Amino acid sequence: MGMGLFRNILFLLLLLSLNSFSQAKKQVNVGYMEDYEKLPKISFEKTTALVYEQYSQGKMQPKIKLKETKSKFLITAKGQTYWLKKYDPNSGQDGFKGYEFMNYFPKLNMYALTSNSTAEHLGFSDMILIDSLTNFWYSIVSIGDGAVETPIPSVNNKYLLYFYNEVYQPNRCMIGVLKLNSRKNPSKLLTAHRSFESSKWAVDQLRWIDDQSFLVKAVVRTKADGKRSEHFEYYKGTIDPTQVMRP
């Protein structure tokens, strides 16, 4: 077999592999604000640092170590393995910059990673959850240019809690709760459940209490006489699944 023919065969195999990957994975966008706006809001009450410290930090799993090379890392979804390009913030040209692995949730069988790109020298990113059982990719919609923070599963893995802090408004944030549904309909596995927006504080940390309530360590930033300062406030958020969607 000549080298030219051999290279052509390799090229065809690569095209078939990429085509198979694009057909195998299915992407779903979740967390649109218009969906959240049809639903009741998260209710909050003030609490204390003492209460906050009684609970572990969101039941987050330690970050697992993936098989990787200098430029790629490996994930497995629906029995297939994929090498994904690592995020390189220093690559000079605009366009796709790569993925950054954030965590893996073994009880959910999900990878969490960000997809990063630039356009006209501005950075953009999206939070993506990959279901390793179905190969569905769930992109969580952000209210800004950057990705939302890595979601935190509730105590019994019924909900995912996440937040986004506005970059240019230091006391403004959005908190979202996604509901985990049946895998019998993968396109509806994650659906908007509750949300909240604040213009008085940003989120420092979130911690679940149980499947219906969580705690917020909020940071309030002020500026007076040219000096910046900040202090923390604490809130308990409650979601009520018995409420129905508003018409």
Coordinates of C-alpha atoms in Angstrom, one line a residue, residues 53-203:
E53 CA -20.8 26.5 59.1
Q54 CA -22.9 23.6 60.4
Y55 CA -23.2 22.2 56.9
S56 CA -20.6 20.7 54.6
Q57 CA -19.7 22.5 51.5
G58 CA -22.4 21.4 49.1
K59 CA -21.5 17.7 49.2
M60 CA -19.0 18.3 46.4
Q61 CA -17.0 15.3 45.2
P62 CA -13.2 15.6 45.1
K63 CA -12.1 16.4 41.6
I64 CA -11.1 13.2 39.8
K65 CA -8.0 12.9 37.7
L66 CA -8.6 12.2 34.0
K67 CA -6.3 10.5 31.6
E68 CA -4.6 13.3 29.7
T69 CA -1.8 14.5 27.4
K70 CA -0.3 17.9 27.3
S71 CA -3.0 19.2 25.0
K72 CA -6.0 16.9 25.5
F73 CA -8.0 15.0 28.1
L74 CA -10.1 11.9 27.9
I75 CA -13.8 11.4 28.7
T76 CA -16.0 8.4 28.2
A77 CA -19.7 8.7 27.3
K78 CA -22.1 6.0 26.3
G79 CA -19.2 3.5 25.9
Q80 CA -17.2 5.8 23.6
T81 CA -14.0 7.6 24.5
Y82 CA -13.3 11.2 23.3
W83 CA -10.1 13.2 23.5
L84 CA -11.1 16.9 24.1
K85 CA -8.9 19.8 23.5
K86 CA -7.6 21.5 26.6
Y87 CA -8.4 25.1 27.2
D88 CA -5.4 27.3 26.2
P89 CA -6.0 30.9 27.1
N90 CA -2.8 32.0 25.5
S91 CA -3.5 30.8 21.9
G92 CA -3.4 33.9 19.9
Q93 CA -6.2 33.7 17.4
D94 CA -10.0 34.2 18.0
G95 CA -12.2 31.2 18.0
F96 CA -12.5 28.0 20.0
K97 CA -9.9 27.8 22.8
G98 CA -10.8 24.4 24.3
Y99 CA -12.5 22.7 27.2
E100 CA -11.6 23.0 30.9
F101 CA -12.5 20.0 33.1
M102 CA -14.3 21.1 36.3
N103 CA -15.5 17.9 38.0
Y104 CA -17.2 14.6 37.7
F105 CA -20.3 13.6 39.7
P106 CA -20.3 9.8 40.0
K107 CA -23.9 9.5 41.4
L108 CA -25.2 11.5 38.5
N109 CA -22.8 10.0 35.9
M110 CA -22.0 13.4 34.7
Y111 CA -18.9 15.4 33.7
A112 CA -18.8 19.1 34.3
L113 CA -16.6 21.2 32.0
T114 CA -16.5 24.6 30.4
S115 CA -16.2 25.4 26.7
N116 CA -14.1 28.5 26.0
S117 CA -13.7 30.7 23.0
T118 CA -12.8 34.3 22.1
A119 CA -14.2 36.7 19.5
E120 CA -12.6 40.1 18.8
H121 CA -10.4 39.5 21.8
L122 CA -13.3 39.1 24.2
G123 CA -13.6 35.8 26.1
F124 CA -16.8 33.7 26.3
S125 CA -17.5 30.4 28.1
D126 CA -20.3 28.0 28.7
M127 CA -20.9 25.4 31.5
I128 CA -21.5 22.0 30.0
L129 CA -22.7 18.8 31.7
I130 CA -22.1 15.6 29.8
D131 CA -24.2 12.6 30.7
S132 CA -21.8 9.6 30.4
L133 CA -24.8 7.2 30.1
T134 CA -26.6 8.9 27.2
N135 CA -23.9 11.2 25.7
F136 CA -26.3 14.2 25.9
W137 CA -24.5 17.5 26.4
Y138 CA -26.4 20.0 28.6
S139 CA -25.3 23.6 28.2
I140 CA -26.4 25.8 31.1
V141 CA -27.4 29.2 29.8
S142 CA -25.6 32.2 31.5
I143 CA -26.9 35.7 31.9
G144 CA -23.4 37.0 31.0
D145 CA -20.5 36.2 28.7
G146 CA -18.9 33.8 31.2
A147 CA -20.0 30.4 32.3
V148 CA -22.0 29.9 35.4
E149 CA -20.2 28.3 38.4
T150 CA -20.0 24.5 38.6
P151 CA -23.4 23.2 39.8
I152 CA -23.7 21.5 43.2
P153 CA -26.0 18.4 43.5
S154 CA -28.5 18.4 46.3
V155 CA -28.2 15.9 49.1
N156 CA -30.1 13.2 47.3
N157 CA -29.2 14.4 43.8
K158 CA -32.7 15.7 43.0
Y159 CA -31.6 19.2 42.0
L160 CA -28.5 21.1 40.8
L161 CA -27.8 24.5 42.3
Y162 CA -25.5 27.1 40.6
F163 CA -24.9 30.8 40.5
Y164 CA -23.4 33.5 38.3
N165 CA -22.0 36.8 39.6
E166 CA -22.1 39.8 37.3
V167 CA -18.6 40.9 36.3
Y168 CA -19.2 44.7 36.1
Q169 CA -21.8 44.9 38.9
P170 CA -20.2 43.6 42.0
N171 CA -23.4 43.3 44.0
R172 CA -25.5 41.6 41.4
C173 CA -26.0 37.8 40.9
M174 CA -28.3 35.1 39.6
I175 CA -29.0 31.8 41.4
G176 CA -30.5 28.9 39.5
V177 CA -31.9 25.5 40.4
L178 CA -32.3 22.7 37.8
K179 CA -34.4 19.7 38.5
L180 CA -33.1 16.2 37.6
N181 CA -35.8 14.1 35.9
S182 CA -36.0 10.6 34.4
R183 CA -33.4 9.5 31.8
K184 CA -36.2 7.9 29.9
N185 CA -36.5 11.3 28.1
P186 CA -32.8 12.5 28.0
S187 CA -33.7 15.8 26.4
K188 CA -35.8 16.7 29.5
L189 CA -33.4 15.3 32.1
L190 CA -32.6 18.8 33.3
T191 CA -35.3 21.4 33.5
A192 CA -35.5 24.9 35.0
H193 CA -37.0 24.7 38.5
R194 CA -36.4 27.9 40.6
S195 CA -34.3 31.0 40.3
F196 CA -33.5 34.3 42.1
E197 CA -31.7 37.5 41.1
S198 CA -30.2 40.0 43.6
S199 CA -28.9 43.5 43.0
K200 CA -27.8 43.9 46.6
W201 CA -25.2 41.1 47.0
A202 CA -23.1 38.5 45.1
V203 CA -22.5 34.9 45.9

